[in-house]
Coordinates of C-alpha atoms in Angstrom, one line a residue:
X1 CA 93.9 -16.7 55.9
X2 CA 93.3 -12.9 54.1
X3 CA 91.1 -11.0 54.9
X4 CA 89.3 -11.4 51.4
X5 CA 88.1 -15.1 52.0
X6 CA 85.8 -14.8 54.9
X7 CA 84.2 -11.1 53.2
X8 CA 83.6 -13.9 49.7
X9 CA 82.0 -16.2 52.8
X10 CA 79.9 -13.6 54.1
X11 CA 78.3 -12.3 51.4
X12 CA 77.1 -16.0 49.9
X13 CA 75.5 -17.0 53.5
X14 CA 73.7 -13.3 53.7
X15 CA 72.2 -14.2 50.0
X16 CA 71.1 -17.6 51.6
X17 CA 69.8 -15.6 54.4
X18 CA 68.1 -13.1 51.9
X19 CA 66.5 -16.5 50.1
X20 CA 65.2 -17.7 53.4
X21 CA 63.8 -14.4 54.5
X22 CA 62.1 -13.8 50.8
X23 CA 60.3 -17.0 51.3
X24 CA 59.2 -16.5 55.0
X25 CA 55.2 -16.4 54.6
X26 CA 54.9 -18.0 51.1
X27 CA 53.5 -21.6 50.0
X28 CA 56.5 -22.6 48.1
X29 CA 54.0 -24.4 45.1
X30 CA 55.0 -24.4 41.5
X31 CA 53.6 -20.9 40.5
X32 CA 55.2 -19.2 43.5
X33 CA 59.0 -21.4 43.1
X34 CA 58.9 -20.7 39.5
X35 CA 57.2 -17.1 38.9
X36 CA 56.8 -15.5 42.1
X37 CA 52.7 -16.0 41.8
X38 CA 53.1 -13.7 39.4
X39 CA 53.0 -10.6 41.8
X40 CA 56.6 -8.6 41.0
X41 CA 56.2 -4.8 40.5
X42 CA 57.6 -2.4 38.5
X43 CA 60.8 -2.3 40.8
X44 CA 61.7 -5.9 41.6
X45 CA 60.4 -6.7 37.7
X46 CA 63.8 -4.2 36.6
X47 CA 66.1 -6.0 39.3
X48 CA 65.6 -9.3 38.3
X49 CA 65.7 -8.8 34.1
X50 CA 68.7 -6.9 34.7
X51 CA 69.7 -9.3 37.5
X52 CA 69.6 -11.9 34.8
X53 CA 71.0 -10.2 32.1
X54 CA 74.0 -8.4 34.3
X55 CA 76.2 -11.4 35.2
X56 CA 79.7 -12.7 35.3
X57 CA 79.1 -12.4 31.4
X58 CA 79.1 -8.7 32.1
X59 CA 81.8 -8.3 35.6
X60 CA 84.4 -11.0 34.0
X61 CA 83.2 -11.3 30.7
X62 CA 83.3 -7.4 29.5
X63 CA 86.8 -6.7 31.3
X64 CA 88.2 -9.6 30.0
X65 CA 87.2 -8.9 26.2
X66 CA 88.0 -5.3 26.5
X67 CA 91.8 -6.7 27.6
X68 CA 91.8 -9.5 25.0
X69 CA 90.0 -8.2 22.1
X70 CA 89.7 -4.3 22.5
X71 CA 87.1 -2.6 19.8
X72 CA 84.9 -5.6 18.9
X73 CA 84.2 -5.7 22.9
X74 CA 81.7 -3.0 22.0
X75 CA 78.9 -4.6 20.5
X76 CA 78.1 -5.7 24.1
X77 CA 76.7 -2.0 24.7
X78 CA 75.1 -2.4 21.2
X79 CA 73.0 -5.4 21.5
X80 CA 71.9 -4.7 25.3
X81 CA 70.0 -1.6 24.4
X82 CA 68.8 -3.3 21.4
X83 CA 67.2 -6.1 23.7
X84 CA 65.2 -2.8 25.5
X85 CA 63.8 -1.6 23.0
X86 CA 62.7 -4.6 21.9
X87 CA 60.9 -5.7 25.4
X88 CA 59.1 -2.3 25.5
X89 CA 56.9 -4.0 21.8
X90 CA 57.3 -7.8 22.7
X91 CA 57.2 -8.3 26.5
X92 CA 53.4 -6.6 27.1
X93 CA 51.4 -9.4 24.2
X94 CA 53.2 -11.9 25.9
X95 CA 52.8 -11.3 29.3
X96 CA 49.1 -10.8 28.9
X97 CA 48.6 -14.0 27.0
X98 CA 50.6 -15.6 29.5
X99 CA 48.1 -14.7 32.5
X100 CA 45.5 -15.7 30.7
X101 CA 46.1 -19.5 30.0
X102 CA 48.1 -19.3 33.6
X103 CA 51.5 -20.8 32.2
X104 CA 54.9 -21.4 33.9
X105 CA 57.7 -21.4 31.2
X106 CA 58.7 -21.0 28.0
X107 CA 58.0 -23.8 26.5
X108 CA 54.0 -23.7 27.6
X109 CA 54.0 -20.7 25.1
X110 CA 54.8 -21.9 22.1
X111 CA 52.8 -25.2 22.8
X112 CA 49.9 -22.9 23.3
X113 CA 50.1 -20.5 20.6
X114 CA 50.7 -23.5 18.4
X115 CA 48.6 -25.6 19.6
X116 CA 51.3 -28.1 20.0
X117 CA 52.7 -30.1 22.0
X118 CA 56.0 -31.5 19.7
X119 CA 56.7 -27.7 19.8
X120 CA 56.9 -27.7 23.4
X121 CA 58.6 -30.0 23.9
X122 CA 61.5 -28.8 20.9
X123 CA 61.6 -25.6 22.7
X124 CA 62.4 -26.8 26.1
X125 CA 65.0 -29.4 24.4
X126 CA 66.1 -26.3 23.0
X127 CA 66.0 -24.2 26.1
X128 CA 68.2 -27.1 28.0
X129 CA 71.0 -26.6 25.3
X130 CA 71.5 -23.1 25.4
X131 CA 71.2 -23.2 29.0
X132 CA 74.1 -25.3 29.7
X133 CA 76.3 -22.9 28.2
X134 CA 74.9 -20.0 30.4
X135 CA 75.3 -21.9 33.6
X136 CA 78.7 -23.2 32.8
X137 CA 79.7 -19.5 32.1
X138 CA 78.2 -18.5 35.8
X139 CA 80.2 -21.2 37.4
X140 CA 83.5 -20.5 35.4
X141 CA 82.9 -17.2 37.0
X142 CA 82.8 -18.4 40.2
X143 CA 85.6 -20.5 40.0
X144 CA 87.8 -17.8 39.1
X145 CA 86.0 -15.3 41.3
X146 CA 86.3 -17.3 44.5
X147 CA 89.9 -18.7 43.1
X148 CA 91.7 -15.4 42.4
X149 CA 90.1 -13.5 45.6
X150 CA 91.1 -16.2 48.1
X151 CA 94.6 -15.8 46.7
X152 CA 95.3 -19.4 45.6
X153 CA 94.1 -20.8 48.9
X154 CA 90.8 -22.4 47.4
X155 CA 91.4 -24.1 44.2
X156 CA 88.9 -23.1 40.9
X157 CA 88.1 -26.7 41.5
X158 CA 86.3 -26.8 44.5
X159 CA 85.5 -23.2 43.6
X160 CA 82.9 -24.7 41.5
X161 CA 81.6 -27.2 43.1
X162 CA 81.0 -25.0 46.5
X163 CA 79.1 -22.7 43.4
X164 CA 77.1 -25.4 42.5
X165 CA 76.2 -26.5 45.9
X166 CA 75.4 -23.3 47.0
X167 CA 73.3 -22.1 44.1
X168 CA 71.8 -25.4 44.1
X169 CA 70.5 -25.4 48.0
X170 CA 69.6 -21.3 47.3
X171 CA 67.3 -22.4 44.6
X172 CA 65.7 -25.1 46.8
X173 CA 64.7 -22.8 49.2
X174 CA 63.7 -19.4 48.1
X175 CA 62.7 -20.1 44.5
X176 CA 62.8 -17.0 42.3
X177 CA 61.7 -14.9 45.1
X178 CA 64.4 -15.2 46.8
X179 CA 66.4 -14.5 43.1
X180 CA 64.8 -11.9 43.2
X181 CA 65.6 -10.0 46.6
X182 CA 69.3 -10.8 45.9
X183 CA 68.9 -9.1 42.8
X184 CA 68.5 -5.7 45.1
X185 CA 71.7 -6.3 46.8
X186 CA 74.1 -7.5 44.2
X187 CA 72.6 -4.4 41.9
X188 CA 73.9 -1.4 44.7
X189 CA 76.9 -3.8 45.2
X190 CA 78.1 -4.5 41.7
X191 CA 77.4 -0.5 40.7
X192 CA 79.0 0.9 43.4
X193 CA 82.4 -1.7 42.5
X194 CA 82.7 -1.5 38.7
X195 CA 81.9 3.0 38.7
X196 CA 85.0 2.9 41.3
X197 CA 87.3 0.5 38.9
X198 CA 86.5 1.8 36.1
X199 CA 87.3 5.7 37.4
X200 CA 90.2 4.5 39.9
X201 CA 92.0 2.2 38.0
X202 CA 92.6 4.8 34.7
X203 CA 93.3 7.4 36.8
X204 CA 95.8 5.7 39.5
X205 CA 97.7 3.8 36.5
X206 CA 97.1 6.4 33.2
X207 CA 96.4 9.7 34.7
X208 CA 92.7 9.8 33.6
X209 CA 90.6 7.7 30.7
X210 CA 91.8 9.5 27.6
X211 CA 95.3 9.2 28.8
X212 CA 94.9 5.6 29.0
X213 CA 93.6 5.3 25.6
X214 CA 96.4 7.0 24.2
X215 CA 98.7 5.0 26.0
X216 CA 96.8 2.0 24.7
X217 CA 96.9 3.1 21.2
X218 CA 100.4 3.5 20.9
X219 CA 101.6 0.3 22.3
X220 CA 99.6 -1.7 20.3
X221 CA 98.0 0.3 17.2
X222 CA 94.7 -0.7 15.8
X223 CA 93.7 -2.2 19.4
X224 CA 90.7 0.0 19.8
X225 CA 89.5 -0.4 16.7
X226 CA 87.6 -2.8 14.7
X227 CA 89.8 -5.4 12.8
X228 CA 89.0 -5.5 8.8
X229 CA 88.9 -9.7 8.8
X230 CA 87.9 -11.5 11.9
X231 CA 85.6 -9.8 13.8
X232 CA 85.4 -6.8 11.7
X233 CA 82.3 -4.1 10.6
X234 CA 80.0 -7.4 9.3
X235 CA 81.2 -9.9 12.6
X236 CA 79.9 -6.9 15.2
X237 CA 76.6 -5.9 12.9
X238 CA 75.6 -9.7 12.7
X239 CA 76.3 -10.6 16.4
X240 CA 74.6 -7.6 17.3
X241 CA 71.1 -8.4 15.5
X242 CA 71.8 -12.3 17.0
X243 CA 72.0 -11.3 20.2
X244 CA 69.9 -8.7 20.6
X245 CA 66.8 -11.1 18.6
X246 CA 67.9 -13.7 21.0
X247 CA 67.9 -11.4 24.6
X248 CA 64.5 -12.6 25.5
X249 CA 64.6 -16.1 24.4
X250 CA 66.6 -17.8 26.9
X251 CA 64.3 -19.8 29.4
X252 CA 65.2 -18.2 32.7
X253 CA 64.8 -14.6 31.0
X254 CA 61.4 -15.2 29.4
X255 CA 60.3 -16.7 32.3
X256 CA 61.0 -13.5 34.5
X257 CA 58.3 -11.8 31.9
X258 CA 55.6 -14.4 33.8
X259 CA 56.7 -12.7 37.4
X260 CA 54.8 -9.0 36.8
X261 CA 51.8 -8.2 38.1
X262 CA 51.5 -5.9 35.4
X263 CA 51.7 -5.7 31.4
X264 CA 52.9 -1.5 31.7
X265 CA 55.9 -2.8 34.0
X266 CA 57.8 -4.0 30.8
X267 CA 57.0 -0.5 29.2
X268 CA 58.7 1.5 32.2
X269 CA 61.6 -1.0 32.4
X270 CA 62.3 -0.4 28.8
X271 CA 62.6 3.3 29.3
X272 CA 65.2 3.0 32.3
X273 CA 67.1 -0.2 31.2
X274 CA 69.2 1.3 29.1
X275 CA 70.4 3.7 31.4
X276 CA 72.2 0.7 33.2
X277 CA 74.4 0.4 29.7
X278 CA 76.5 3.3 31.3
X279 CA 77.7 0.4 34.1
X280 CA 79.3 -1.5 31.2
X281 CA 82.0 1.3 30.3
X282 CA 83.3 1.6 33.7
X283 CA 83.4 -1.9 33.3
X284 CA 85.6 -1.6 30.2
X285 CA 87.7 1.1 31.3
X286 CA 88.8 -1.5 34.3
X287 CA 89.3 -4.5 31.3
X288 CA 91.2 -1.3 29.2
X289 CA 93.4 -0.3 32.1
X290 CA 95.0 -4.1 32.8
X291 CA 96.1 -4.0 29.5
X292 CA 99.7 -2.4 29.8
X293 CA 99.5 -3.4 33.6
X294 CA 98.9 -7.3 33.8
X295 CA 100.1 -8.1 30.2
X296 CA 100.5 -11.6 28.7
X297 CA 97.3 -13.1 29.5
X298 CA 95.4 -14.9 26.0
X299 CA 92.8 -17.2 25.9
X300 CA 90.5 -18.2 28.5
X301 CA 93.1 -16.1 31.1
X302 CA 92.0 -13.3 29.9
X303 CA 88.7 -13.4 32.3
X304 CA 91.3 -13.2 35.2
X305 CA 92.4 -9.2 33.6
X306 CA 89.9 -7.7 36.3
X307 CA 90.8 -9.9 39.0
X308 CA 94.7 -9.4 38.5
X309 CA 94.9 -6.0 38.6
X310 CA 92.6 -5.8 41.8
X311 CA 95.2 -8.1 43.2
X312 CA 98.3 -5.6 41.9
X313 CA 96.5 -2.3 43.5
X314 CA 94.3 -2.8 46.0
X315 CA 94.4 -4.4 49.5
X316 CA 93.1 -8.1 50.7
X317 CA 90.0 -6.7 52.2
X318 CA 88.9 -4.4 48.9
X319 CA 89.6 -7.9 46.6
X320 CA 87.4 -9.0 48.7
X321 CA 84.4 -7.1 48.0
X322 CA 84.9 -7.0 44.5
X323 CA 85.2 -10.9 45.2
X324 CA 81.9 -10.4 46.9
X325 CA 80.3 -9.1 44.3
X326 CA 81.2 -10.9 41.7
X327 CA 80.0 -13.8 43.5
X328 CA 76.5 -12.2 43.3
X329 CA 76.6 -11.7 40.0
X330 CA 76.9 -15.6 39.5
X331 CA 74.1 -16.4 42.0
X332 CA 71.2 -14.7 41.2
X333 CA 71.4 -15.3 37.1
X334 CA 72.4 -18.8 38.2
X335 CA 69.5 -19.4 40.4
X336 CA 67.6 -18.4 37.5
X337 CA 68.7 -20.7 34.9
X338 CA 68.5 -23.6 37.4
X339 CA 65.0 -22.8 37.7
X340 CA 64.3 -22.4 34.3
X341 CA 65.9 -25.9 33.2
X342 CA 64.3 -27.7 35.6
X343 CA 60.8 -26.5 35.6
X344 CA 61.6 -26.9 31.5
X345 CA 62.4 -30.6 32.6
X346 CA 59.5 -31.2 35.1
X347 CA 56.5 -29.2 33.1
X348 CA 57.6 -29.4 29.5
X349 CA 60.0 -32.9 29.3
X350 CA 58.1 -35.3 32.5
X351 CA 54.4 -33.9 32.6
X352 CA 53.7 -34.6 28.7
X353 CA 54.8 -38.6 29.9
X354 CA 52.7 -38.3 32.5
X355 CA 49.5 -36.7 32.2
X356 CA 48.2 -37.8 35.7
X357 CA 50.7 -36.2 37.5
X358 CA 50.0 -33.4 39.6
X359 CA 50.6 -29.4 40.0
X360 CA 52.3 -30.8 43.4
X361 CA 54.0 -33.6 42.2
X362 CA 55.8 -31.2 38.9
X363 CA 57.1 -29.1 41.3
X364 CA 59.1 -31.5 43.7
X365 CA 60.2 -33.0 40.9
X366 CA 61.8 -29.5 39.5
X367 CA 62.7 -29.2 42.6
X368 CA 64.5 -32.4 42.6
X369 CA 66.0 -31.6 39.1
X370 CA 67.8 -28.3 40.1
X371 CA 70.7 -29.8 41.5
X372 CA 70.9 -32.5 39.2
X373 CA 71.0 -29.8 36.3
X374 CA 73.8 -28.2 38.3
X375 CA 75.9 -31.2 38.0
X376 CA 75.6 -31.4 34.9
X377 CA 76.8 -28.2 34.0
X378 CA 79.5 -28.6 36.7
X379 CA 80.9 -31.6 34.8
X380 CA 80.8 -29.2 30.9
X381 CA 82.4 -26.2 33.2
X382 CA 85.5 -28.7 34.6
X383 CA 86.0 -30.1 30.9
X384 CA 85.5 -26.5 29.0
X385 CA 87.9 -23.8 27.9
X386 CA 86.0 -21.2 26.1
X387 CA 86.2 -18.0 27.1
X388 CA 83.1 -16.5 28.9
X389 CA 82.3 -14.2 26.4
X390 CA 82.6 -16.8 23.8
X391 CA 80.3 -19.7 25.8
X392 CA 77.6 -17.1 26.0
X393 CA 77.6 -16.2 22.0
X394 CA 77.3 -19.8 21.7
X395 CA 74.0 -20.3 23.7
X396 CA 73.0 -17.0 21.8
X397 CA 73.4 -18.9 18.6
X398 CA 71.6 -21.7 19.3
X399 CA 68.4 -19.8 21.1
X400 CA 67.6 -17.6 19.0
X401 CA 66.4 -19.5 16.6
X402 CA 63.6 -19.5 18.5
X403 CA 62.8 -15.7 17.9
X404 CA 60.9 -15.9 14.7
X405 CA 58.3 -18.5 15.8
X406 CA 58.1 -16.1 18.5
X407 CA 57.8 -13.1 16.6
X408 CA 55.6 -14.3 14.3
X409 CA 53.1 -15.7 16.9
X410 CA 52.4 -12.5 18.1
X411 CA 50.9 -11.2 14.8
X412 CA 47.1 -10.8 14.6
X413 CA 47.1 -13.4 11.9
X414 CA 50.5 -16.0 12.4
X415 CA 52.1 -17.0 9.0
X416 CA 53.8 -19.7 10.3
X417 CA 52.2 -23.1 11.1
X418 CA 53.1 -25.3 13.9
X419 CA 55.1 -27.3 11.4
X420 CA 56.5 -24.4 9.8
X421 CA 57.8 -23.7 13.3
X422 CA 59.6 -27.1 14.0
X423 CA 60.7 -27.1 11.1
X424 CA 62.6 -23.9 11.1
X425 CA 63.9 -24.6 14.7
X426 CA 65.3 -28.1 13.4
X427 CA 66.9 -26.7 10.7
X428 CA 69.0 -23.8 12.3
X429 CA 69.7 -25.5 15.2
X430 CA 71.1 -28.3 13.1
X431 CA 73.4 -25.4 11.5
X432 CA 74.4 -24.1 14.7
X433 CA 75.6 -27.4 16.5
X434 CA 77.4 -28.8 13.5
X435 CA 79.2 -25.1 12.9
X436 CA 79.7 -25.2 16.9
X437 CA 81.1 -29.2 17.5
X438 CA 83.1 -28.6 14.5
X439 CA 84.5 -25.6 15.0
X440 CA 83.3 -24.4 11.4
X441 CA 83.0 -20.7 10.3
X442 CA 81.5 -19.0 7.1
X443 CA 85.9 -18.7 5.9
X444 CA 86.7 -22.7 6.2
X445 CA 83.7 -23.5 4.5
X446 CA 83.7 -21.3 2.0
X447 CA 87.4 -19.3 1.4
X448 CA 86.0 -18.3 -2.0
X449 CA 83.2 -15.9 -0.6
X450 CA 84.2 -11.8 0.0
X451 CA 85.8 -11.3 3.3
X452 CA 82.6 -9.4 4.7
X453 CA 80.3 -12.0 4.2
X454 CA 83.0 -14.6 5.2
X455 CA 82.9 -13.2 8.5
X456 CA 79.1 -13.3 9.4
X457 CA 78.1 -14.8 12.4
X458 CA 76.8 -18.3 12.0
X459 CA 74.2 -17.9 14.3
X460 CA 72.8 -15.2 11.3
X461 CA 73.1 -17.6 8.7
X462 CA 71.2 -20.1 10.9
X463 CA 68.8 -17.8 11.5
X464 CA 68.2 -16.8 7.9
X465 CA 67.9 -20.0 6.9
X466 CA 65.0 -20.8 9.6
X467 CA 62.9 -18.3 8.2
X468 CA 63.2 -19.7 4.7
X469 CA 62.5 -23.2 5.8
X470 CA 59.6 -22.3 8.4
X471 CA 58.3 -20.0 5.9
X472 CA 58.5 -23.2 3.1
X473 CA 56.8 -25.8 5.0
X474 CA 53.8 -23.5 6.4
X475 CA 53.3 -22.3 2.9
X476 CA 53.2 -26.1 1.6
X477 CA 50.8 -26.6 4.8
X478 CA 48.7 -24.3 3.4
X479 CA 48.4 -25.1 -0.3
X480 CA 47.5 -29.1 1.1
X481 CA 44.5 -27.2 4.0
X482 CA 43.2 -25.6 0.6
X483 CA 43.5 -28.1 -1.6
X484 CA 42.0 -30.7 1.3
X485 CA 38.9 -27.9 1.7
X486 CA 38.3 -27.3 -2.1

């Protein structure tokens, strides 16, 4: 056995450790499993949203575009910021109507800005589905985390179902709490990592960052540069806006906004945040520098670019750590979607079909549902091949069409109606899964349009075509309240 193995092993049973300890002295109910009784300050509040938002996406995810794709990996720091300076407007309404009607998820939001229940229950359906790609992109990670560290010895395989397992037993236990506290670890753990690759890595192979660049550049011209078709100028504008609109809308990250004790936290966070955006170019510069070094990776391989060049430079014990963290990365975000999707399924799905059951009973049974959730995902993970990158734009596209009902709810007087809302959700969400089963872009439906529209993000087009609908039907809503009143 190498050395890297047991260092993988260590760091997973010292989270579960951390989980156990972060619970110690707390009734484990629904409102402290699922929001941490809503007591997070300033400092654990920033750890968890960026433990949420930093993932395998970011360690295998960015390195692996930034070897694959080159200049369009750079919407990544675009949107991120974007998704900050949003929070520092959005978060504060919402958290503060959120402590008032004392609610548990996302779902219970809309359904009580709406006054609707349907809606509720459409956003956690919603929720689910963009969930699944989220979680299968966590346990990909792990798969090729634990896979590639171990040297070949443990199989991607069982990889992810010792992922699942763990994550699922973790989230048992400690609840977001214990998410949380994990957060503090993998944070020192993952900066300290990626700000050595990315310096070392250049340096060792290039003779320093510019170097490498130019070395880039003139082995394969136009690498570091946005394409003119494909994902050109309009592909990186458009998935920037999607992304950034739709930062706040997944379940498990709209949930953290329920765990401050405070509506200022999300004002301080938003002010600091973006300072974490300088982690993501040492995290390039490692994706960059594998480029001439490990060539001939494509497709979904090209997640392993980080991974393979640790192997080529660095000894069993160092792949180790990075293996370490990486594997943090996975379990704190993926403790967090578990608990998301299955309080969506106990509160928002269950407790509408049965209005007699209790606070008590809802929370064994999301309790229950966490590692059935992580089976699920297990089985889309074994059976997928996208690329992380590309399984997180396509849980991007399909939840943020939930941003303008959103948006719009948190005007003093809302435009939309609750069937406006459904309506729009319905409609670009319709757009989005037939574009994504079918494998359908803006070009093969329509060669005739101008390159630069052809090459719009779908999500974008979904999204424009929510607001005309949602705007539509609450506009026919109103003409038949006045007519009914006149």
């Amino acid at each position: 056995m190498n050395a890297a193995l047991p260092i993988i092993a260590l760091a997973f049973a010292g989270a579960l450790a951390l989980g156990l300890w972060a619970r110690a002295g707390h009734d484990m109910d629904m409102e402290q499993w699922s929001v941490g009784k809503r007591g997070f300050g300033t400092v654990l509040v920033f750890l968890l949203m960026a433990g949420e938002i930093y993932t395998t996406f970011t360690f295998l995810g960015g390195s692996g575009w930034a070897y694959g794709k080159g200049g369009p990996t750079y919407y990544i720091l675009c949107y991120l910021t974007l998704i900050y300076v949003i929070s520092y407007w959005l978060l504060p309404p919402a958290w503060k109507f959120a402590k008032q009607h004392n609610l548990f998820s996302q779902p219970d939001y809309f359904a009580a800005r709406y006054e609707s229940r349907p809606l509720g229950i459409l956003v956690a359906l919603v929720g689910l589905v963009a969930l699944v790609p989220y979680m299968v992109l966590q346990l990909k990670g792990l798969g090729i985390i634990v896979s590639t560290a171990s040297y070949g010895v443990i199989p991607p395989t069982l990889a992810i179902w010792i992922g699942a397992a763990g994550v699922s037993v973790y989230v048992m236990v400690s609840g977001i709490r214990g998410s949380a506290w994990t957060a503090v670890v993998k944070d020192i753990l993952i900066l300290a990592v990626v700000v050595f690759l990315g310096l070392y890595l250049p340096y060792h192979y290039y003779g320093g960052i510019g170097p490498m660049f130019s070395a880039i550049d003139q082995a394969k011209p136009g690498f570091l540069a946005l394409p003119d078709r494909g994902q050109s100028a309009t592909w990186f504008a458009s998935t920037t806006i999607l992304t950034a609109l739709g930062g706040w809308m997944f379940p498990h990250i709209f949930a953290s906004i329920y765990t401050a004790s405070d509506a200022r936290t999300f004002r301080r966070n938003a002010v600091f945040l973006p300072l974490y955006q300088l982690m993501l170019l040492f995290v390039f510069f490692a994706g960059f520098a594998a480029v001439l070094q490990v060539p001939g990776l494509t497709g979904p391989d090209v997640d392993l670019s980080l991974f393979k060049i640790a192997l080529e430079t660095f000894p069993p014990w160092f792949v180790g750590v990075v293996g370490a963290t990486g594997v943090l990365t996975a379990l704190v975000p993926g403790s967090m979607i578990l608990i998301a999707g299955a309080t969506l399924i106990a509160q928002n799905l269950y407790r509408p079909l049965a209005p007699h059951a209790t606070d008590a009973s809802t929370g064994r049974l999301a309790k229950i549902m966490a590692p059935v959730l992580a089976l699920a995902c297990v089985g889309f993970t074994l059976y997928g091949g996208e690329t992380i990158v590309q399984l997180l734009l396509i849980g991007y596209a399909v939840v943020t069409q939930l941003f303008p009902a959103f948006f719009f709810s948190l005007w003093r007087r809302n435009p939309l109606t609750k069937a406006g809302a459904i309506a729009g959700i319905l409609a670009s969400v319709a757009v989005v899964s037939v574009t994504v089963v079918g494998g359908y872009t803006l070009a093969k439906l329509f060669p005739g349009l101008p390159g630069p529209i052809q090459d719009l993000n779908a999500g974008v087009v979904a999204l424009g075509l929510n607001l005309v609908v949602a705007f539509a039907v609450s506009a026919m809503g109103g003409r038949a309240r006045a007519s009914a009143t006149s």
